[in-house]
Coordinates of C-alpha atoms and ligand atoms in Angstrom, one line a residue:
M5 CA 119.5 243.4 75.6
T6 CA 118.6 239.7 75.2
T7 CA 115.5 238.7 77.1
T8 CA 115.9 235.8 79.5
A9 CA 113.1 233.3 79.6
Y10 CA 112.2 230.6 82.1
L11 CA 111.3 227.2 80.7
N12 CA 110.6 224.1 82.9
G13 CA 113.2 224.9 85.5
Q14 CA 115.8 226.6 83.3
F15 CA 116.7 230.2 82.6
L16 CA 117.8 230.7 79.0
P17 CA 117.6 233.4 76.2
L18 CA 114.0 233.7 75.0
S19 CA 115.1 233.2 71.4
E20 CA 116.5 229.8 72.3
A21 CA 113.5 228.5 74.3
R22 CA 111.8 225.6 72.5
V23 CA 108.9 223.3 73.2
P24 CA 108.2 219.9 71.5
V25 CA 105.4 219.9 68.9
L26 CA 103.6 217.2 70.9
D27 CA 103.0 219.7 73.7
R28 CA 99.2 220.0 74.1
G29 CA 99.6 223.7 74.3
Y30 CA 100.8 223.7 70.7
L31 CA 98.3 221.0 69.5
F32 CA 95.1 222.1 71.3
G33 CA 95.7 225.5 72.9
D34 CA 95.5 223.4 76.0
G35 CA 96.9 225.7 78.7
V36 CA 96.3 228.9 80.7
Y37 CA 98.3 232.1 81.2
E38 CA 98.7 235.3 83.1
V39 CA 100.1 238.8 82.2
I40 CA 101.4 240.7 85.2
P41 CA 102.8 244.3 85.3
V42 CA 106.0 245.0 87.2
Y43 CA 106.6 248.6 88.3
A44 CA 110.1 249.5 89.4
G45 CA 111.0 245.9 89.8
K46 CA 108.0 245.1 92.0
V47 CA 105.2 242.8 90.9
F48 CA 101.8 244.4 90.9
K49 CA 98.9 242.4 92.5
L50 CA 101.0 239.2 92.3
E51 CA 98.8 237.3 94.7
A52 CA 95.6 238.1 92.8
H53 CA 97.3 236.9 89.5
L54 CA 98.5 233.7 91.2
D55 CA 95.0 233.1 92.6
R56 CA 93.5 233.6 89.1
L57 CA 96.1 231.2 87.6
Q58 CA 95.0 228.6 90.2
R59 CA 91.3 229.1 89.3
S60 CA 92.1 228.8 85.6
L61 CA 94.1 225.6 86.2
E62 CA 91.3 224.1 88.4
A63 CA 88.8 225.0 85.7
I64 CA 90.7 223.0 83.0
R65 CA 91.5 220.2 85.5
L66 CA 95.2 220.6 85.5
H67 CA 97.2 220.5 88.8
N68 CA 99.3 223.6 89.5
P69 CA 102.9 222.4 89.0
Y70 CA 104.3 225.0 91.5
D71 CA 103.2 226.3 94.8
N72 CA 103.1 230.1 95.3
H73 CA 106.5 230.1 96.9
R74 CA 108.1 228.6 93.8
W75 CA 106.2 230.9 91.4
I76 CA 107.3 233.9 93.4
E77 CA 110.9 232.7 93.4
C78 CA 110.8 232.1 89.7
I79 CA 109.3 235.5 88.9
R80 CA 111.8 237.3 91.2
Q81 CA 114.7 235.7 89.5
L82 CA 113.3 236.4 86.0
I83 CA 112.8 240.1 86.8
S84 CA 116.3 240.4 88.1
L85 CA 117.8 238.6 85.1
N86 CA 115.9 241.0 82.9
G87 CA 117.3 244.2 84.3
G88 CA 115.6 244.3 87.7
G89 CA 113.8 247.6 88.5
K90 CA 115.5 249.7 85.8
T91 CA 112.5 249.6 83.6
D92 CA 108.9 248.7 84.1
Q93 CA 108.2 245.2 82.8
T94 CA 105.4 242.9 81.9
I95 CA 105.6 239.2 82.8
Y96 CA 104.0 236.5 80.8
L97 CA 103.4 233.1 82.6
Q98 CA 102.0 230.1 80.8
V99 CA 101.2 226.6 82.0
S100 CA 100.3 224.1 79.2
R101 CA 99.3 220.4 79.7
G102 CA 102.7 219.3 78.4
I103 CA 103.8 216.5 76.1
T104 CA 101.7 213.4 75.4
A105 CA 102.7 210.3 73.3
K106 CA 100.2 211.0 70.6
R107 CA 97.6 213.5 69.7
A108 CA 94.3 212.6 71.4
H109 CA 91.5 214.8 72.7
G110 CA 91.1 213.0 76.0
L111 CA 93.1 214.3 78.9
P112 CA 96.1 212.3 79.9
D113 CA 96.0 210.6 83.3
N114 CA 99.3 212.0 84.6
P115 CA 100.2 215.1 82.7
S116 CA 103.5 216.7 83.1
P117 CA 102.7 220.5 82.6
S118 CA 105.1 222.7 80.8
V119 CA 105.9 226.1 82.4
L120 CA 107.0 229.1 80.4
A121 CA 107.7 232.6 81.6
F122 CA 109.3 235.6 80.1
T123 CA 109.2 239.4 80.4
W124 CA 109.2 242.4 78.1
P125 CA 109.6 246.1 78.8
M126 CA 106.3 247.7 79.5
A127 CA 105.2 250.1 76.8
E128 CA 104.7 253.7 78.1
V129 CA 101.2 254.9 77.8
P130 CA 101.2 257.2 74.7
E131 CA 100.6 260.8 75.4
S132 CA 97.7 260.8 72.9
V133 CA 95.8 258.2 75.0
I134 CA 95.8 260.7 77.9
S135 CA 95.0 263.8 75.9
V136 CA 92.8 262.4 73.2
G137 CA 91.7 258.9 74.2
V138 CA 91.3 255.9 72.0
S139 CA 88.8 254.6 69.4
A140 CA 86.9 251.3 69.7
I141 CA 84.3 249.4 67.6
T142 CA 81.6 247.1 68.8
L143 CA 81.6 243.5 67.5
E144 CA 79.5 240.4 68.1
D145 CA 81.2 238.3 70.8
F146 CA 81.6 234.9 69.1
R147 CA 84.0 233.4 71.7
W148 CA 83.2 230.3 73.8
H149 CA 81.2 230.4 77.1
R150 CA 84.1 230.1 79.5
C151 CA 85.8 233.5 79.1
D152 CA 86.5 233.5 82.8
I153 CA 89.3 230.9 82.1
K154 CA 92.4 232.7 81.0
S155 CA 93.0 230.2 78.3
I156 CA 95.9 230.4 75.8
A157 CA 93.4 229.4 73.0
L158 CA 92.9 233.0 72.0
L159 CA 92.1 232.7 68.3
A160 CA 88.6 234.3 68.6
N161 CA 90.1 237.2 70.6
V162 CA 92.9 237.6 68.0
M163 CA 90.4 237.7 65.1
L164 CA 88.2 240.3 66.9
A165 CA 91.2 242.4 67.9
D166 CA 92.5 242.3 64.3
E167 CA 89.2 243.5 62.9
A168 CA 89.4 246.6 65.2
L169 CA 93.2 247.2 64.7
R170 CA 93.0 246.8 60.9
D171 CA 90.6 249.8 60.8
G172 CA 92.8 251.9 63.1
H173 CA 90.9 251.3 66.3
N174 CA 92.5 250.4 69.6
E175 CA 90.0 247.8 70.8
A176 CA 86.9 245.7 69.9
I177 CA 84.2 246.0 72.5
L178 CA 82.2 242.8 72.4
H179 CA 78.5 242.1 72.9
R180 CA 76.4 239.0 73.2
N181 CA 72.6 239.0 73.0
G182 CA 72.6 242.8 73.0
K183 CA 74.7 243.0 76.2
I184 CA 78.3 244.2 76.5
T185 CA 80.7 241.5 77.7
E186 CA 84.2 242.9 77.6
G187 CA 87.0 244.0 75.2
A188 CA 89.0 241.6 73.0
S189 CA 91.8 241.9 75.6
S190 CA 90.3 244.3 78.3
N191 CA 87.3 244.9 80.6
V192 CA 84.8 247.6 79.8
F193 CA 83.4 250.4 82.0
C194 CA 81.0 253.2 81.3
M195 CA 79.5 256.2 83.1
I196 CA 75.7 256.2 82.9
D197 CA 73.8 258.8 85.0
N198 CA 77.0 259.5 87.1
I199 CA 77.4 255.8 88.0
L200 CA 80.4 253.8 86.9
V201 CA 78.9 250.6 85.4
T202 CA 80.7 247.4 84.4
P203 CA 79.3 244.0 83.5
A204 CA 79.0 241.7 86.5
R205 CA 81.4 238.8 86.9
S206 CA 80.2 235.7 85.0
E207 CA 81.6 233.0 82.8
M208 CA 81.3 235.4 79.8
I209 CA 84.1 237.7 80.9
L210 CA 87.6 237.5 82.3
H211 CA 87.6 238.6 86.0
G212 CA 90.2 241.3 85.4
I213 CA 92.6 242.2 88.1
T214 CA 92.6 245.8 86.8
R215 CA 88.8 245.8 86.7
E216 CA 88.8 245.0 90.4
F217 CA 91.3 247.8 91.2
T218 CA 89.4 250.3 89.0
L219 CA 86.2 249.6 91.0
E220 CA 88.1 250.1 94.2
L221 CA 89.7 253.4 93.0
A222 CA 86.4 254.7 91.7
S223 CA 84.9 254.2 95.1
Q224 CA 87.8 256.1 96.7
A225 CA 87.1 258.9 94.2
G226 CA 83.5 259.1 95.4
I227 CA 82.1 257.6 92.2
R228 CA 79.1 255.3 92.7
T229 CA 79.7 251.9 91.0
E230 CA 77.4 249.1 89.8
E231 CA 78.2 245.7 88.3
R232 CA 75.3 244.9 86.0
D233 CA 74.2 244.4 82.4
I234 CA 75.0 247.1 79.9
S235 CA 73.0 247.1 76.6
T236 CA 74.8 248.1 73.5
E237 CA 72.3 251.0 73.3
S238 CA 73.2 252.3 76.7
L239 CA 77.0 252.0 76.0
R240 CA 76.4 254.2 72.9
N241 CA 74.7 256.8 75.1
A242 CA 77.2 256.7 77.9
D243 CA 79.0 259.9 79.0
E244 CA 82.4 258.1 79.3
I245 CA 83.7 254.7 78.3
W246 CA 86.9 253.1 79.7
I247 CA 88.8 249.9 79.0
S248 CA 91.1 248.3 81.6
S249 CA 93.9 245.7 81.5
S250 CA 97.2 244.9 83.0
T251 CA 99.0 246.2 80.0
R252 CA 96.8 249.3 79.2
E253 CA 96.0 250.2 82.8
I254 CA 92.8 252.3 82.2
Y255 CA 92.3 253.9 78.7
P256 CA 89.5 256.4 78.0
V257 CA 87.5 255.4 74.8
T258 CA 86.5 258.7 73.2
M259 CA 85.2 257.3 69.8
L260 CA 82.9 254.3 69.5
D261 CA 81.9 253.1 66.1
N262 CA 83.3 256.3 64.7
A263 CA 81.0 258.5 66.8
A264 CA 82.1 260.7 69.7
V265 CA 81.6 259.3 73.2
G266 CA 80.1 262.1 75.5
T267 CA 82.1 265.2 74.8
G268 CA 84.6 263.3 72.6
K269 CA 87.4 263.9 75.2
P270 CA 88.7 261.9 78.1
G271 CA 86.2 262.5 80.9
S272 CA 86.6 264.0 84.3
N273 CA 85.7 260.7 86.1
W274 CA 88.4 258.8 84.1
R275 CA 90.9 261.5 84.9
A276 CA 90.2 261.2 88.6
V277 CA 90.5 257.4 88.7
Y278 CA 93.5 257.3 86.3
S279 CA 95.4 259.7 88.5
L280 CA 94.6 257.6 91.6
Y281 CA 95.9 254.6 89.6
Q282 CA 99.2 256.3 88.9
Q283 CA 99.6 257.3 92.6
Q284 CA 98.7 253.9 94.0
K285 CA 100.1 251.4 91.6
I286 CA 103.5 251.8 93.3
L287 CA 101.9 251.5 96.7
Y288 CA 100.3 248.2 96.0
M289 CA 103.6 246.6 95.0
E290 CA 104.2 243.2 96.5
Ligands
PDD310 N1 94.6 240.5 78.8 N2 89.6 240.5 79.3 C1 90.3 239.9 78.4 C2 89.7 239.1 77.4 C3 91.7 240.0 78.5 O1 92.5 239.3 77.7 C4 92.3 240.8 79.5 C5 93.8 241.0 79.7 C6 91.4 241.5 80.4 C7 91.9 242.3 81.6 O2 92.4 241.5 82.6 P1 93.6 242.1 83.6 O3 93.1 243.4 84.1 O4 93.7 241.1 84.7 O5 94.8 242.2 82.8 C8 90.1 241.3 80.3 C9 96.0 240.4 78.9 C10 96.6 241.7 79.3 C11 96.6 239.8 77.6 O6 96.0 238.9 77.1 O7 97.7 240.3 77.2

């Protein structure tokens, strides 16, 4: 089936969607984005994603071209044009600063943002992730200092992810000054002394929607949670490590830098929270 995209007010086949080369998104990576899961045709945590989009836009000093009503309408139409609730989908939304007359670093006075959205079928979580878990490596976080902005300028994330993927790992877990920040495209959790620990929100990490939900579910499961620094050393000694994102949900990391994490199997705390996630993701639909 051809995927239908949305580009600046028009629905068209994704393969035919084009933007001019003078779009600042293309020249400078000057734009922000969101990735949102859709379960059975219903958008998961839509409001939280639209709030974060607004915060990213404010951070890069770009006005939001649409109000929430228009975003919701656009997303709903896009979902229905791409098969509705037949399959779970993932939505990509992007706002770039649009076209300018010439390439110049300074921000234009009256930008005309370019809006792109498309969907793709959500990949099913592979059985091996549930039964075996995934492998990750630790790498120095060499990204910029505003990782809380969901910027489309992802070259550093791409390079870090590639280093992990090339060696057969699922994710790169990043550290800065000896402290864990996040994954190349996920947030990181670990179980230390029966407490679920994740780095506190700061400008060094993306404030993940799945991270927030995972903390909520852990509390429901009776697991104590803490948002604080994690040294690379304590990550290595953790009993469980998890990564979370809108596309992965929550994955158990059972190998870190080619050594087993805890027992080397997906842990019981992960199992409890993952099972709540599966039950509740369809209740939280908007
Ligand atoms: N990435 N940290 C980074 C650097 C990310 O890129 C992502 C998600 C997350 C998790 O955020 P959330 O739970 O809101 O998806 C954390 C998306 C999925 C992507 O770039 O495709």
